[in-house]
């Protein structure tokens, strides 16, 4: 929901473009080898299958009235494409980039480019494991990172992202009255600067 702006002589009023609140949409992205969950390395990654994990995520999403879509790929390019496409279709992303966490500047760049709030999840505590798993290329562009809680980490991420997005929407929905501040000497009026931005960027978000 994009805010729209009206400009008036005395005040700048910001209000949401539509009255109703749409359902939040969250994309859950599973990286390489996570399709093997529950079949091998159970001492590290647990016994739950990816299918069962996705069902648990869907169940919580329903309770939170969130729409979730899950996807898994072993290919870095495919993950990048899904993240790019999420920009216009989702409000946020939950991602376990698996081994690409520690190698992929492409996934980091895609997350930064779409600008959607993104939560990085790891089943294991990557900071307690081998040194090469301590570095995450994703953490620096993520809203937050959850590691070491097994499948519960995805549910914590969903709750956290839901709260983050829902709070943002509540704030957006409340009309905000912004009284103009005294203009610094030599600067143009706010109204005129906003008009320029609307003309050059199409809208102001
Ligand atoms: O702890 C995590 O969630 C990881 O993202 C999992 C990745 C690993 O490379 C990261 O360092 C931490 C590995 C995913 C592989 O998943 C498997 C699951 C079952 C059997 C074999 C691999």
PDB file of C-alpha atoms and ligand atoms in Angstrom:
ATOM      1  CA  UNK A   1       0.000   0.000   0.000  1.00  0.00           C
ATOM      2  CA  UNK A   2       1.649   3.190  -1.150  1.00  0.00           C
ATOM      3  CA  UNK A   3       1.025   6.334   0.782  1.00  0.00           C
ATOM      4  CA  UNK A   4      -0.192   9.211  -1.297  1.00  0.00           C
ATOM      5  CA  UNK A   5       0.534  12.783  -0.535  1.00  0.00           C
ATOM      6  CA  UNK A   6      -1.467  15.906  -0.891  1.00  0.00           C
ATOM      7  CA  UNK A   7       0.142  19.247  -0.703  1.00  0.00           C
ATOM      8  CA  UNK A   8      -1.668  22.127   0.846  1.00  0.00           C
ATOM      9  CA  UNK A   9      -0.578  25.623   1.703  1.00  0.00           C
ATOM     10  CA  UNK A  10      -0.376  25.131   5.455  1.00  0.00           C
ATOM     11  CA  UNK A  11       0.158  21.488   6.046  1.00  0.00           C
ATOM     12  CA  UNK A  12       1.375  18.349   4.374  1.00  0.00           C
ATOM     13  CA  UNK A  13      -1.120  15.548   4.943  1.00  0.00           C
ATOM     14  CA  UNK A  14      -0.070  11.969   4.463  1.00  0.00           C
ATOM     15  CA  UNK A  15      -2.686   9.255   4.317  1.00  0.00           C
ATOM     16  CA  UNK A  16      -2.904   5.728   2.920  1.00  0.00           C
ATOM     17  CA  UNK A  17      -4.123   5.341  -0.642  1.00  0.00           C
ATOM     18  CA  UNK A  18      -6.787   2.808   0.324  1.00  0.00           C
ATOM     19  CA  UNK A  19      -8.888   2.345   3.416  1.00  0.00           C
ATOM     20  CA  UNK A  20      -8.764  -1.428   3.854  1.00  0.00           C
ATOM     21  CA  UNK A  21      -5.648  -3.277   4.947  1.00  0.00           C
ATOM     22  CA  UNK A  22      -4.587  -5.975   2.489  1.00  0.00           C
ATOM     23  CA  UNK A  23      -3.339  -9.319   3.726  1.00  0.00           C
ATOM     24  CA  UNK A  24       0.410  -9.299   4.256  1.00  0.00           C
ATOM     25  CA  UNK A  25       2.287 -11.486   1.793  1.00  0.00           C
ATOM     26  CA  UNK A  26       5.529 -13.164   2.757  1.00  0.00           C
ATOM     27  CA  UNK A  27       7.844 -15.216   0.576  1.00  0.00           C
ATOM     28  CA  UNK A  28       9.788 -18.024   2.279  1.00  0.00           C
ATOM     29  CA  UNK A  29      12.912 -19.017   0.350  1.00  0.00           C
ATOM     30  CA  UNK A  30      14.855 -22.191   1.100  1.00  0.00           C
ATOM     31  CA  UNK A  31      18.352 -22.504  -0.327  1.00  0.00           C
ATOM     32  CA  UNK A  32      20.405 -25.445  -1.601  1.00  0.00           C
ATOM     33  CA  UNK A  33      20.142 -28.920  -0.094  1.00  0.00           C
ATOM     34  CA  UNK A  34      17.305 -27.968   2.230  1.00  0.00           C
ATOM     35  CA  UNK A  35      15.124 -30.305   0.158  1.00  0.00           C
ATOM     36  CA  UNK A  36      17.063 -33.066   1.967  1.00  0.00           C
ATOM     37  CA  UNK A  37      15.834 -32.003   5.400  1.00  0.00           C
ATOM     38  CA  UNK A  38      14.886 -34.883   7.618  1.00  0.00           C
ATOM     39  CA  UNK A  39      16.663 -37.459   5.473  1.00  0.00           C
ATOM     40  CA  UNK A  40      20.355 -36.915   6.402  1.00  0.00           C
ATOM     41  CA  UNK A  41      22.494 -35.113   8.979  1.00  0.00           C
ATOM     42  CA  UNK A  42      19.609 -35.283  11.425  1.00  0.00           C
ATOM     43  CA  UNK A  43      21.881 -34.513  14.369  1.00  0.00           C
ATOM     44  CA  UNK A  44      22.483 -31.039  12.897  1.00  0.00           C
ATOM     45  CA  UNK A  45      19.308 -30.241  10.963  1.00  0.00           C
ATOM     46  CA  UNK A  46      16.692 -32.365  12.746  1.00  0.00           C
ATOM     47  CA  UNK A  47      14.180 -34.919  11.579  1.00  0.00           C
ATOM     48  CA  UNK A  48      11.479 -32.680  10.129  1.00  0.00           C
ATOM     49  CA  UNK A  49      11.083 -32.800   6.345  1.00  0.00           C
ATOM     50  CA  UNK A  50      10.921 -29.607   4.281  1.00  0.00           C
ATOM     51  CA  UNK A  51       7.302 -30.417   3.506  1.00  0.00           C
ATOM     52  CA  UNK A  52       6.459 -30.676   7.230  1.00  0.00           C
ATOM     53  CA  UNK A  53       8.349 -27.447   7.912  1.00  0.00           C
ATOM     54  CA  UNK A  54       6.396 -25.655   5.186  1.00  0.00           C
ATOM     55  CA  UNK A  55       3.129 -26.978   6.632  1.00  0.00           C
ATOM     56  CA  UNK A  56       4.029 -25.614  10.074  1.00  0.00           C
ATOM     57  CA  UNK A  57       4.841 -22.219   8.510  1.00  0.00           C
ATOM     58  CA  UNK A  58       1.540 -22.221   6.609  1.00  0.00           C
ATOM     59  CA  UNK A  59      -0.381 -23.095   9.777  1.00  0.00           C
ATOM     60  CA  UNK A  60       1.099 -20.175  11.714  1.00  0.00           C
ATOM     61  CA  UNK A  61       0.638 -17.884   8.703  1.00  0.00           C
ATOM     62  CA  UNK A  62      -3.085 -18.692   8.672  1.00  0.00           C
ATOM     63  CA  UNK A  63      -3.335 -17.866  12.381  1.00  0.00           C
ATOM     64  CA  UNK A  64      -1.610 -14.540  11.714  1.00  0.00           C
ATOM     65  CA  UNK A  65      -3.713 -13.903   8.597  1.00  0.00           C
ATOM     66  CA  UNK A  66      -0.587 -13.774   6.457  1.00  0.00           C
ATOM     67  CA  UNK A  67      -0.337 -15.202   2.959  1.00  0.00           C
ATOM     68  CA  UNK A  68       2.854 -17.274   2.570  1.00  0.00           C
ATOM     69  CA  UNK A  69       4.484 -18.840  -0.453  1.00  0.00           C
ATOM     70  CA  UNK A  70       7.407 -21.206  -0.033  1.00  0.00           C
ATOM     71  CA  UNK A  71      10.032 -22.135  -2.581  1.00  0.00           C
ATOM     72  CA  UNK A  72      13.291 -24.081  -2.593  1.00  0.00           C
ATOM     73  CA  UNK A  73      16.108 -24.155  -5.090  1.00  0.00           C
ATOM     74  CA  UNK A  74      19.611 -25.511  -5.368  1.00  0.00           C
ATOM     75  CA  UNK A  75      20.472 -22.840  -7.919  1.00  0.00           C
ATOM     76  CA  UNK A  76      21.822 -19.422  -6.941  1.00  0.00           C
ATOM     77  CA  UNK A  77      20.430 -17.757 -10.076  1.00  0.00           C
ATOM     78  CA  UNK A  78      16.941 -19.060  -9.443  1.00  0.00           C
ATOM     79  CA  UNK A  79      17.045 -17.753  -5.869  1.00  0.00           C
ATOM     80  CA  UNK A  80      18.137 -14.333  -7.157  1.00  0.00           C
ATOM     81  CA  UNK A  81      15.288 -14.298  -9.685  1.00  0.00           C
ATOM     82  CA  UNK A  82      12.687 -15.152  -7.037  1.00  0.00           C
ATOM     83  CA  UNK A  83      14.003 -12.412  -4.755  1.00  0.00           C
ATOM     84  CA  UNK A  84      13.862  -9.892  -7.612  1.00  0.00           C
ATOM     85  CA  UNK A  85      10.302 -10.892  -8.514  1.00  0.00           C
ATOM     86  CA  UNK A  86       9.228 -10.612  -4.872  1.00  0.00           C
ATOM     87  CA  UNK A  87       9.549  -6.821  -5.051  1.00  0.00           C
ATOM     88  CA  UNK A  88       6.111  -6.276  -6.559  1.00  0.00           C
ATOM     89  CA  UNK A  89       4.362  -9.334  -5.107  1.00  0.00           C
ATOM     90  CA  UNK A  90       5.359  -9.598  -1.452  1.00  0.00           C
ATOM     91  CA  UNK A  91       5.732  -7.426   1.623  1.00  0.00           C
ATOM     92  CA  UNK A  92       8.673  -9.306   3.090  1.00  0.00           C
ATOM     93  CA  UNK A  93      10.995 -12.267   2.723  1.00  0.00           C
ATOM     94  CA  UNK A  94      12.145 -15.037   5.050  1.00  0.00           C
ATOM     95  CA  UNK A  95      15.211 -16.739   3.660  1.00  0.00           C
ATOM     96  CA  UNK A  96      17.518 -19.558   4.613  1.00  0.00           C
ATOM     97  CA  UNK A  97      20.161 -19.146   1.908  1.00  0.00           C
ATOM     98  CA  UNK A  98      21.915 -22.294   3.257  1.00  0.00           C
ATOM     99  CA  UNK A  99      25.517 -22.525   1.987  1.00  0.00           C
ATOM    100  CA  UNK A 100      25.027 -19.407  -0.207  1.00  0.00           C
ATOM    101  CA  UNK A 101      24.853 -17.443   3.049  1.00  0.00           C
ATOM    102  CA  UNK A 102      28.621 -17.666   3.211  1.00  0.00           C
ATOM    103  CA  UNK A 103      29.419 -17.107  -0.477  1.00  0.00           C
ATOM    104  CA  UNK A 104      26.744 -15.218  -2.373  1.00  0.00           C
ATOM    105  CA  UNK A 105      27.168 -11.535  -3.058  1.00  0.00           C
ATOM    106  CA  UNK A 106      24.503 -12.006  -5.771  1.00  0.00           C
ATOM    107  CA  UNK A 107      21.848 -12.964  -3.204  1.00  0.00           C
ATOM    108  CA  UNK A 108      22.930 -10.138  -0.914  1.00  0.00           C
ATOM    109  CA  UNK A 109      22.699  -7.644  -3.805  1.00  0.00           C
ATOM    110  CA  UNK A 110      19.249  -8.930  -4.806  1.00  0.00           C
ATOM    111  CA  UNK A 111      17.933  -8.495  -1.252  1.00  0.00           C
ATOM    112  CA  UNK A 112      19.427  -5.016  -1.035  1.00  0.00           C
ATOM    113  CA  UNK A 113      18.011  -4.119  -4.460  1.00  0.00           C
ATOM    114  CA  UNK A 114      14.407  -5.126  -3.737  1.00  0.00           C
ATOM    115  CA  UNK A 115      14.488  -3.373  -0.384  1.00  0.00           C
ATOM    116  CA  UNK A 116      11.922  -5.714   1.205  1.00  0.00           C
ATOM    117  CA  UNK A 117      12.349  -6.423   4.911  1.00  0.00           C
ATOM    118  CA  UNK A 118      14.124  -9.772   4.968  1.00  0.00           C
ATOM    119  CA  UNK A 119      14.747 -12.150   7.839  1.00  0.00           C
ATOM    120  CA  UNK A 120      17.675 -14.566   7.548  1.00  0.00           C
ATOM    121  CA  UNK A 121      17.054 -17.934   9.183  1.00  0.00           C
ATOM    122  CA  UNK A 122      19.392 -20.830   9.950  1.00  0.00           C
ATOM    123  CA  UNK A 123      18.403 -24.103  11.534  1.00  0.00           C
ATOM    124  CA  UNK A 124      21.789 -24.501  13.184  1.00  0.00           C
ATOM    125  CA  UNK A 125      23.747 -21.910  15.128  1.00  0.00           C
ATOM    126  CA  UNK A 126      26.185 -20.959  12.358  1.00  0.00           C
ATOM    127  CA  UNK A 127      28.327 -19.005  14.842  1.00  0.00           C
ATOM    128  CA  UNK A 128      29.083 -22.155  16.830  1.00  0.00           C
ATOM    129  CA  UNK A 129      30.099 -24.152  13.783  1.00  0.00           C
ATOM    130  CA  UNK A 130      33.116 -24.084  11.434  1.00  0.00           C
ATOM    131  CA  UNK A 131      34.768 -20.697  10.957  1.00  0.00           C
ATOM    132  CA  UNK A 132      33.653 -20.452   7.311  1.00  0.00           C
ATOM    133  CA  UNK A 133      30.015 -20.493   8.449  1.00  0.00           C
ATOM    134  CA  UNK A 134      30.488 -17.527  10.784  1.00  0.00           C
ATOM    135  CA  UNK A 135      30.457 -15.005   7.960  1.00  0.00           C
ATOM    136  CA  UNK A 136      27.089 -14.150   6.432  1.00  0.00           C
ATOM    137  CA  UNK A 137      26.905 -11.994   3.321  1.00  0.00           C
ATOM    138  CA  UNK A 138      23.180 -11.678   3.984  1.00  0.00           C
ATOM    139  CA  UNK A 139      23.140 -10.388   7.576  1.00  0.00           C
ATOM    140  CA  UNK A 140      24.227  -6.878   6.605  1.00  0.00           C
ATOM    141  CA  UNK A 141      21.156  -6.345   4.416  1.00  0.00           C
ATOM    142  CA  UNK A 142      18.683  -8.296   6.571  1.00  0.00           C
ATOM    143  CA  UNK A 143      16.197  -6.953   9.074  1.00  0.00           C
ATOM    144  CA  UNK A 144      17.455  -9.635  11.432  1.00  0.00           C
ATOM    145  CA  UNK A 145      19.016 -13.049  11.715  1.00  0.00           C
ATOM    146  CA  UNK A 146      17.695 -16.082  13.624  1.00  0.00           C
ATOM    147  CA  UNK A 147      20.008 -19.061  14.044  1.00  0.00           C
ATOM    148  CA  UNK A 148      20.126 -22.182  16.167  1.00  0.00           C
ATOM    149  CA  UNK A 149      16.450 -22.781  16.944  1.00  0.00           C
ATOM    150  CA  UNK A 150      15.852 -25.454  14.302  1.00  0.00           C
ATOM    151  CA  UNK A 151      12.493 -25.247  12.486  1.00  0.00           C
ATOM    152  CA  UNK A 152      11.144 -22.966  15.241  1.00  0.00           C
ATOM    153  CA  UNK A 153      13.442 -20.274  13.818  1.00  0.00           C
ATOM    154  CA  UNK A 154      11.157 -19.939  10.774  1.00  0.00           C
ATOM    155  CA  UNK A 155       8.137 -19.469  13.027  1.00  0.00           C
ATOM    156  CA  UNK A 156       9.978 -16.846  15.076  1.00  0.00           C
ATOM    157  CA  UNK A 157      10.930 -15.124  11.825  1.00  0.00           C
ATOM    158  CA  UNK A 158       7.319 -15.153  10.645  1.00  0.00           C
ATOM    159  CA  UNK A 159       6.088 -13.652  13.909  1.00  0.00           C
ATOM    160  CA  UNK A 160       8.850 -11.044  13.902  1.00  0.00           C
ATOM    161  CA  UNK A 161       8.335 -10.060  10.277  1.00  0.00           C
ATOM    162  CA  UNK A 162       4.557  -9.988  10.733  1.00  0.00           C
ATOM    163  CA  UNK A 163       4.901  -7.651  13.742  1.00  0.00           C
ATOM    164  CA  UNK A 164       7.381  -5.472  11.875  1.00  0.00           C
ATOM    165  CA  UNK A 165       5.130  -5.149   8.816  1.00  0.00           C
ATOM    166  CA  UNK A 166       1.874  -4.824  10.749  1.00  0.00           C
ATOM    167  CA  UNK A 167       3.288  -2.026  12.890  1.00  0.00           C
ATOM    168  CA  UNK A 168       4.436  -0.204   9.766  1.00  0.00           C
ATOM    169  CA  UNK A 169       0.977  -0.508   8.257  1.00  0.00           C
ATOM    170  CA  UNK A 170      -0.754   0.759  11.371  1.00  0.00           C
ATOM    171  CA  UNK A 171       1.471   3.803  11.300  1.00  0.00           C
ATOM    172  CA  UNK A 172       0.788   4.308   7.599  1.00  0.00           C
ATOM    173  CA  UNK A 173      -2.961   4.104   8.134  1.00  0.00           C
ATOM    174  CA  UNK A 174      -3.029   6.812  10.778  1.00  0.00           C
ATOM    175  CA  UNK A 175      -3.208  10.188   9.064  1.00  0.00           C
ATOM    176  CA  UNK A 176      -0.211  12.177  10.122  1.00  0.00           C
ATOM    177  CA  UNK A 177      -0.301  15.889  10.390  1.00  0.00           C
ATOM    178  CA  UNK A 178       3.060  17.380   9.720  1.00  0.00           C
ATOM    179  CA  UNK A 179       3.262  21.008  10.619  1.00  0.00           C
ATOM    180  CA  UNK A 180       5.806  22.889   8.585  1.00  0.00           C
ATOM    181  CA  UNK A 181       8.976  23.766  10.397  1.00  0.00           C
ATOM    182  CA  UNK A 182      10.589  27.138  10.037  1.00  0.00           C
ATOM    183  CA  UNK A 183      12.576  27.072   6.820  1.00  0.00           C
ATOM    184  CA  UNK A 184      16.316  27.585   6.999  1.00  0.00           C
ATOM    185  CA  UNK A 185      17.498  30.710   5.260  1.00  0.00           C
ATOM    186  CA  UNK A 186      18.202  30.171   1.569  1.00  0.00           C
ATOM    187  CA  UNK A 187      16.277  26.850   1.233  1.00  0.00           C
ATOM    188  CA  UNK A 188      13.208  26.416  -0.969  1.00  0.00           C
ATOM    189  CA  UNK A 189       9.769  25.741   0.603  1.00  0.00           C
ATOM    190  CA  UNK A 190       9.012  22.078   1.442  1.00  0.00           C
ATOM    191  CA  UNK A 191       6.026  22.123  -0.934  1.00  0.00           C
ATOM    192  CA  UNK A 192       8.213  23.077  -3.847  1.00  0.00           C
ATOM    193  CA  UNK A 193      10.881  20.483  -2.951  1.00  0.00           C
ATOM    194  CA  UNK A 194       8.214  17.737  -2.661  1.00  0.00           C
ATOM    195  CA  UNK A 195       6.734  18.709  -6.017  1.00  0.00           C
ATOM    196  CA  UNK A 196      10.176  18.298  -7.594  1.00  0.00           C
ATOM    197  CA  UNK A 197      10.586  14.863  -6.006  1.00  0.00           C
ATOM    198  CA  UNK A 198       7.129  13.728  -7.162  1.00  0.00           C
ATOM    199  CA  UNK A 199       7.962  14.902 -10.683  1.00  0.00           C
ATOM    200  CA  UNK A 200      11.317  13.146 -10.774  1.00  0.00           C
ATOM    201  CA  UNK A 201      10.411   9.954  -8.856  1.00  0.00           C
ATOM    202  CA  UNK A 202       6.705   9.569  -9.713  1.00  0.00           C
ATOM    203  CA  UNK A 203       5.724   9.330  -6.028  1.00  0.00           C
ATOM    204  CA  UNK A 204       7.154   9.755  -2.603  1.00  0.00           C
ATOM    205  CA  UNK A 205       7.369   6.733  -0.343  1.00  0.00           C
TER     206      UNK A 205
HETATM  207  O1  LIG B   1      21.783 -24.059   9.611  1.00  0.00           O
HETATM  208  C1  LIG B   1      21.312 -23.771   8.502  1.00  0.00           C
HETATM  209  O2  LIG B   1      20.126 -23.606   8.301  1.00  0.00           O
HETATM  210  C2  LIG B   1      22.252 -23.650   7.313  1.00  0.00           C
HETATM  211  O3  LIG B   1      21.786 -22.584   6.511  1.00  0.00           O
HETATM  212  C3  LIG B   1      22.150 -24.952   6.570  1.00  0.00           C
HETATM  213  C4  LIG B   1      23.111 -25.048   5.397  1.00  0.00           C
HETATM  214  C5  LIG B   1      24.524 -24.699   5.819  1.00  0.00           C
HETATM  215  O4  LIG B   1      25.362 -24.672   4.699  1.00  0.00           O
HETATM  216  C6  LIG B   1      24.583 -23.347   6.524  1.00  0.00           C
HETATM  217  O5  LIG B   1      25.895 -23.130   6.933  1.00  0.00           O
HETATM  218  C7  LIG B   1      23.675 -23.335   7.729  1.00  0.00           C
HETATM  219  C8  LIG B   1      23.101 -26.452   4.822  1.00  0.00           C
HETATM  220  C9  LIG B   1      21.765 -26.908   4.361  1.00  0.00           C
HETATM  221  C10 LIG B   1      21.878 -28.356   4.027  1.00  0.00           C
HETATM  222  O6  LIG B   1      20.736 -29.011   4.512  1.00  0.00           O
HETATM  223  C11 LIG B   1      20.780 -30.345   4.624  1.00  0.00           C
HETATM  224  C12 LIG B   1      19.708 -30.920   5.240  1.00  0.00           C
HETATM  225  C13 LIG B   1      19.679 -32.257   5.411  1.00  0.00           C
HETATM  226  C14 LIG B   1      20.693 -33.058   4.961  1.00  0.00           C
HETATM  227  C15 LIG B   1      21.783 -32.484   4.332  1.00  0.00           C
HETATM  228  C16 LIG B   1      21.811 -31.127   4.158  1.00  0.00           C
END
